[in-house]
PDB file of C-alpha atoms in Angstrom:
ATOM      1  CA  MET A  12       5.373-107.373 163.614  1.00 92.00           C
ATOM      2  CA  LYS A  13       1.929-106.801 162.040  1.00 96.00           C
ATOM      3  CA  HIS A  14       1.234-105.051 159.434  1.00 97.00           C
ATOM      4  CA  LEU A  15      -2.174-103.799 158.858  1.00 98.00           C
ATOM      5  CA  THR A  16      -4.193-101.215 155.839  1.00 98.00           C
ATOM      6  CA  THR A  17      -7.180 -98.675 155.807  1.00 98.00           C
ATOM      7  CA  PRO A  18      -9.948 -99.318 156.169  1.00 98.00           C
ATOM      8  CA  ILE A  19      -9.188-101.980 158.167  1.00 98.00           C
ATOM      9  CA  HIS A  20     -11.799-104.096 159.137  1.00 97.00           C
ATOM     10  CA  ASP A  21     -12.867-106.886 162.471  1.00 96.00           C
ATOM     11  CA  ASP A  22     -11.228-110.477 160.253  1.00 96.00           C
ATOM     12  CA  ASP A  23      -8.139-107.497 160.502  1.00 97.00           C
ATOM     13  CA  LEU A  24      -8.313-108.050 164.176  1.00 97.00           C
ATOM     14  CA  SER A  25      -8.999-110.825 164.367  1.00 95.00           C
ATOM     15  CA  ASP A  26      -4.864-112.473 165.270  1.00 94.00           C
ATOM     16  CA  ILE A  27      -4.053-109.142 166.479  1.00 95.00           C
ATOM     17  CA  ASP A  28      -3.005-109.449 171.513  1.00 96.00           C
ATOM     18  CA  VAL A  29      -2.704-106.844 173.985  1.00 97.00           C
ATOM     19  CA  GLY A  30       0.902-106.609 173.079  1.00 97.00           C
ATOM     20  CA  ASP A  31       1.707-106.915 169.752  1.00 97.00           C
ATOM     21  CA  GLN A  32       3.775-104.453 167.775  1.00 97.00           C
ATOM     22  CA  ILE A  33       1.508-103.174 164.874  1.00 98.00           C
ATOM     23  CA  THR A  34       2.579-100.959 162.067  1.00 97.00           C
ATOM     24  CA  ILE A  35      -0.827 -99.212 159.764  1.00 98.00           C
ATOM     25  CA  SER A  36      -0.523 -97.855 156.380  1.00 98.00           C
ATOM     26  CA  GLY A  37      -2.389 -95.746 155.016  1.00 98.00           C
ATOM     27  CA  THR A  38      -5.892 -93.571 155.126  1.00 98.00           C
ATOM     28  CA  ILE A  39      -5.129 -92.409 159.206  1.00 98.00           C
ATOM     29  CA  TYR A  40      -7.150 -89.370 160.352  1.00 98.00           C
ATOM     30  CA  THR A  41      -6.076 -86.863 163.817  1.00 97.00           C
ATOM     31  CA  GLY A  42      -8.282 -85.774 166.247  1.00 97.00           C
ATOM     32  CA  ARG A  43      -8.197 -84.480 169.962  1.00 95.00           C
ATOM     33  CA  ASP A  44      -9.709 -82.377 172.994  1.00 95.00           C
ATOM     34  CA  ALA A  45     -10.991 -79.393 169.926  1.00 96.00           C
ATOM     35  CA  ALA A  46     -12.502 -82.079 166.557  1.00 97.00           C
ATOM     36  CA  LEU A  47     -12.954 -84.946 168.429  1.00 98.00           C
ATOM     37  CA  PRO A  48     -15.760 -84.173 171.014  1.00 98.00           C
ATOM     38  CA  GLN A  49     -17.474 -82.429 167.200  1.00 98.00           C
ATOM     39  CA  LEU A  50     -16.887 -85.137 165.266  1.00 98.00           C
ATOM     40  CA  VAL A  51     -18.856 -86.411 167.295  1.00 98.00           C
ATOM     41  CA  ASN A  52     -21.903 -83.956 167.378  1.00 98.00           C
ATOM     42  CA  LEU A  53     -21.593 -84.506 163.162  1.00 98.00           C
ATOM     43  CA  ILE A  54     -21.633 -87.839 163.995  1.00 98.00           C
ATOM     44  CA  GLU A  55     -25.317 -87.218 165.460  1.00 97.00           C
ATOM     45  CA  LYS A  56     -26.087 -85.110 163.384  1.00 98.00           C
ATOM     46  CA  ASN A  57     -25.362 -87.867 160.583  1.00 97.00           C
ATOM     47  CA  GLU A  58     -23.103 -84.765 158.635  1.00 97.00           C
ATOM     48  CA  VAL A  59     -19.867 -86.737 158.887  1.00 97.00           C
ATOM     49  CA  PRO A  60     -18.425 -86.116 155.477  1.00 96.00           C
ATOM     50  CA  PHE A  61     -16.658 -89.535 155.124  1.00 96.00           C
ATOM     51  CA  ASP A  62     -16.942 -92.467 156.014  1.00 96.00           C
ATOM     52  CA  LEU A  63     -15.559 -93.804 159.401  1.00 98.00           C
ATOM     53  CA  LYS A  64     -16.498 -97.641 158.908  1.00 98.00           C
ATOM     54  CA  GLY A  65     -13.220 -98.784 159.377  1.00 98.00           C
ATOM     55  CA  ALA A  66     -11.063 -96.218 160.785  1.00 98.00           C
ATOM     56  CA  VAL A  67      -7.449 -94.656 161.986  1.00 98.00           C
ATOM     57  CA  ILE A  68      -8.155 -92.234 164.065  1.00 98.00           C
ATOM     58  CA  MET A  69      -4.288 -90.261 166.152  1.00 98.00           C
ATOM     59  CA  HIS A  70      -5.371 -87.909 169.281  1.00 98.00           C
ATOM     60  CA  THR A  71      -2.767 -86.185 167.582  1.00 96.00           C
ATOM     61  CA  ALA A  72      -2.300 -82.821 166.451  1.00 94.00           C
ATOM     62  CA  PHE A  73      -0.503 -81.493 162.753  1.00 91.00           C
ATOM     63  CA  SER A  74       1.764 -78.766 163.170  1.00 88.00           C
ATOM     64  CA  GLU A  75       4.708 -77.475 160.980  1.00 84.00           C
ATOM     65  CA  ALA A  76       7.108 -79.642 164.089  1.00 84.00           C
ATOM     66  CA  GLY A  77       5.010 -83.063 162.665  1.00 88.00           C
ATOM     67  CA  ILE A  78       2.570 -85.467 164.761  1.00 93.00           C
ATOM     68  CA  ALA A  79       3.200 -87.311 167.879  1.00 93.00           C
ATOM     69  CA  PRO A  80       0.239 -88.457 170.028  1.00 94.00           C
ATOM     70  CA  THR A  81      -1.230 -86.720 172.690  1.00 94.00           C
ATOM     71  CA  THR A  82      -2.655 -88.112 176.430  1.00 95.00           C
ATOM     72  CA  SER A  83      -5.841 -90.279 175.451  1.00 97.00           C
ATOM     73  CA  ASN A  84      -7.508 -90.481 178.412  1.00 96.00           C
ATOM     74  CA  LYS A  85      -8.289 -86.576 178.290  1.00 96.00           C
ATOM     75  CA  GLU A  86     -11.704 -86.044 179.506  1.00 96.00           C
ATOM     76  CA  GLU A  87     -12.129 -84.470 176.104  1.00 97.00           C
ATOM     77  CA  ILE A  88     -10.820 -87.755 173.986  1.00 98.00           C
ATOM     78  CA  GLU A  89     -11.648 -90.183 175.958  1.00 98.00           C
ATOM     79  CA  SER A  90     -15.448 -89.296 176.226  1.00 98.00           C
ATOM     80  CA  THR A  91     -15.124 -89.706 172.505  1.00 98.00           C
ATOM     81  CA  ILE A  92     -13.626 -92.546 171.998  1.00 98.00           C
ATOM     82  CA  PRO A  93     -17.649 -95.295 172.454  1.00 98.00           C
ATOM     83  CA  GLU A  94     -19.407 -92.704 169.780  1.00 98.00           C
ATOM     84  CA  LEU A  95     -16.619 -93.015 167.120  1.00 98.00           C
ATOM     85  CA  SER A  96     -15.913 -96.895 167.769  1.00 98.00           C
ATOM     86  CA  LYS A  97     -19.485 -97.585 167.653  1.00 98.00           C
ATOM     87  CA  SER A  98     -19.386 -95.264 164.573  1.00 98.00           C
ATOM     88  CA  GLY A  99     -16.291 -97.478 163.220  1.00 98.00           C
ATOM     89  CA  VAL A 100     -13.574 -96.488 164.000  1.00 98.00           C
ATOM     90  CA  LYS A 101     -11.471 -99.756 164.680  1.00 98.00           C
ATOM     91  CA  ILE A 102      -8.423 -98.417 166.284  1.00 98.00           C
ATOM     92  CA  HIS A 103      -8.137 -95.133 168.217  1.00 98.00           C
ATOM     93  CA  ILE A 104      -3.976 -94.435 168.155  1.00 98.00           C
ATOM     94  CA  GLY A 105      -2.770 -92.400 171.626  1.00 96.00           C
ATOM     95  CA  LYS A 106      -0.870 -92.491 174.504  1.00 95.00           C
ATOM     96  CA  GLY A 107      -1.863 -93.441 177.961  1.00 93.00           C
ATOM     97  CA  MET A 108      -4.124 -95.584 180.293  1.00 94.00           C
ATOM     98  CA  LEU A 109      -7.875 -95.842 179.486  1.00 97.00           C
ATOM     99  CA  SER A 110     -10.486 -96.472 181.438  1.00 97.00           C
ATOM    100  CA  ASP A 111     -12.264 -99.754 182.297  1.00 97.00           C
ATOM    101  CA  GLU A 112     -14.785 -98.876 180.697  1.00 97.00           C
ATOM    102  CA  THR A 113     -13.448 -97.085 177.681  1.00 98.00           C
ATOM    103  CA  ALA A 114     -11.780-100.568 177.319  1.00 97.00           C
ATOM    104  CA  GLN A 115     -15.295-102.068 177.424  1.00 97.00           C
ATOM    105  CA  SER A 116     -16.651 -99.225 175.074  1.00 97.00           C
ATOM    106  CA  LEU A 117     -13.932-101.153 172.798  1.00 98.00           C
ATOM    107  CA  ASN A 118     -14.639-104.154 172.620  1.00 97.00           C
ATOM    108  CA  GLU A 119     -18.162-104.047 172.181  1.00 97.00           C
ATOM    109  CA  ASN A 120     -17.319-102.996 169.063  1.00 97.00           C
ATOM    110  CA  ASN A 121     -14.640-104.458 167.976  1.00 97.00           C
ATOM    111  CA  SER A 122     -12.245-102.230 168.174  1.00 98.00           C
ATOM    112  CA  ILE A 123      -8.728-101.448 169.614  1.00 98.00           C
ATOM    113  CA  PHE A 124      -7.049 -99.084 171.660  1.00 98.00           C
ATOM    114  CA  VAL A 125      -2.601 -98.788 170.063  1.00 98.00           C
ATOM    115  CA  ILE A 126       0.284 -96.757 171.483  1.00 97.00           C
ATOM    116  CA  THR A 127       3.071 -95.109 169.228  1.00 92.00           C
ATOM    117  CA  PRO A 128       6.413 -93.586 171.002  1.00 82.00           C
ATOM    118  CA  PRO A 129       6.216 -89.951 171.747  1.00 79.00           C
ATOM    119  CA  VAL A 130       8.665 -89.601 168.928  1.00 88.00           C
ATOM    120  CA  ALA A 131       7.321 -86.546 166.848  1.00 90.00           C
ATOM    121  CA  ALA A 132      10.427 -87.086 163.928  1.00 89.00           C
ATOM    122  CA  LEU A 133      10.290 -91.138 163.443  1.00 92.00           C
ATOM    123  CA  LEU A 134       5.899 -90.562 163.481  1.00 94.00           C
ATOM    124  CA  THR A 135       5.966 -87.951 160.940  1.00 94.00           C
ATOM    125  CA  SER A 136       8.802 -89.218 158.079  1.00 95.00           C
ATOM    126  CA  LYS A 137       5.969 -92.034 157.987  1.00 96.00           C
ATOM    127  CA  VAL A 138       3.514 -89.555 156.345  1.00 96.00           C
ATOM    128  CA  LEU A 139       3.094 -88.846 152.711  1.00 97.00           C
ATOM    129  CA  GLU A 140       0.563 -86.597 152.472  1.00 96.00           C
ATOM    130  CA  LYS A 141      -2.325 -84.058 154.604  1.00 96.00           C
ATOM    131  CA  LYS A 142      -5.305 -82.796 154.013  1.00 96.00           C
ATOM    132  CA  CYS A 143      -7.189 -80.609 156.288  1.00 97.00           C
ATOM    133  CA  VAL A 144     -10.652 -82.588 156.364  1.00 98.00           C
ATOM    134  CA  LEU A 145     -12.778 -80.946 159.534  1.00 98.00           C
ATOM    135  CA  PHE A 146     -12.098 -78.062 161.380  1.00 98.00           C
ATOM    136  CA  GLU A 147     -10.183 -75.488 160.007  1.00 97.00           C
ATOM    137  CA  HIS A 148     -10.651 -72.625 162.117  1.00 97.00           C
ATOM    138  CA  GLU A 149      -9.232 -75.036 164.673  1.00 96.00           C
ATOM    139  CA  GLY A 150      -5.520 -74.941 163.587  1.00 94.00           C
ATOM    140  CA  MET A 151      -3.017 -77.325 164.103  1.00 93.00           C
ATOM    141  CA  GLU A 152      -5.907 -79.326 166.456  1.00 95.00           C
ATOM    142  CA  ALA A 153      -8.314 -79.563 162.908  1.00 97.00           C
ATOM    143  CA  MET A 154      -9.090 -82.810 161.970  1.00 98.00           C
ATOM    144  CA  PHE A 155      -6.190 -84.003 158.918  1.00 97.00           C
ATOM    145  CA  GLU A 156      -6.865 -87.300 156.273  1.00 97.00           C
ATOM    146  CA  LEU A 157      -3.168 -88.507 156.207  1.00 97.00           C
ATOM    147  CA  LYS A 158      -1.681 -91.133 154.046  1.00 98.00           C
ATOM    148  CA  VAL A 159       0.321 -92.891 156.300  1.00 98.00           C
ATOM    149  CA  GLU A 160       3.251 -95.716 155.825  1.00 98.00           C
ATOM    150  CA  ASN A 161       3.713 -98.326 158.410  1.00 97.00           C
ATOM    151  CA  ILE A 162       2.565 -95.988 161.754  1.00 95.00           C
ATOM    152  CA  PRO A 163       4.056 -97.931 164.679  1.00 96.00           C
ATOM    153  CA  GLY A 164       2.170 -99.348 167.905  1.00 96.00           C
ATOM    154  CA  ILE A 165       1.218-101.304 170.203  1.00 96.00           C
ATOM    155  CA  VAL A 166      -2.072-102.896 170.574  1.00 97.00           C
ATOM    156  CA  ALA A 167      -2.955-100.903 174.726  1.00 97.00           C
ATOM    157  CA  ILE A 168      -6.054-102.019 174.357  1.00 96.00           C
ATOM    158  CA  HIS A 169      -8.021-105.384 172.292  1.00 97.00           C
ATOM    159  CA  ARG A 170     -11.302-107.784 173.208  1.00 95.00           C
ATOM    160  CA  GLY A 171     -11.899-106.132 176.884  1.00 93.00           C
ATOM    161  CA  LYS A 172      -8.041-106.834 178.098  1.00 95.00           C
ATOM    162  CA  LYS A 173      -5.379-104.321 179.221  1.00 95.00           C
ATOM    163  CA  ILE A 174      -1.210-103.732 178.542  1.00 90.00           C
TER     164      ILE A 174
END
């Protein structure tokens, strides 16, 4: 098991391979269908109110029931991954299979895709703090900043290889 702490640096990913089990601690952001395309629009306008360099984004909403990954290959989510990676996001957490084109864009930006179990109780127990940081009007699909400890996952895409 490899333990990562945010922000993630290129060196942190150098000894990680597809299939490795990891945990992530520190600050992560949530986003899915409603929020991620809006975040890309803010990137294009240079108006993101926090630093994406070394960031981790989990493809999830946050409700009172907790967090669990949504399917990352939905058009509204997968289409944002190349731009988010180019803007500094190092780890995208979700579930499902991504296209070869997305895997290539992750490779070009030394970013990875991590799958995590869709077990809300387990994942929510790893959240220490939460704060809405963008798109509050989207309700549970707003972007949240989470302080987490040991979010588990398996590296599914890295260096152009898929699990």
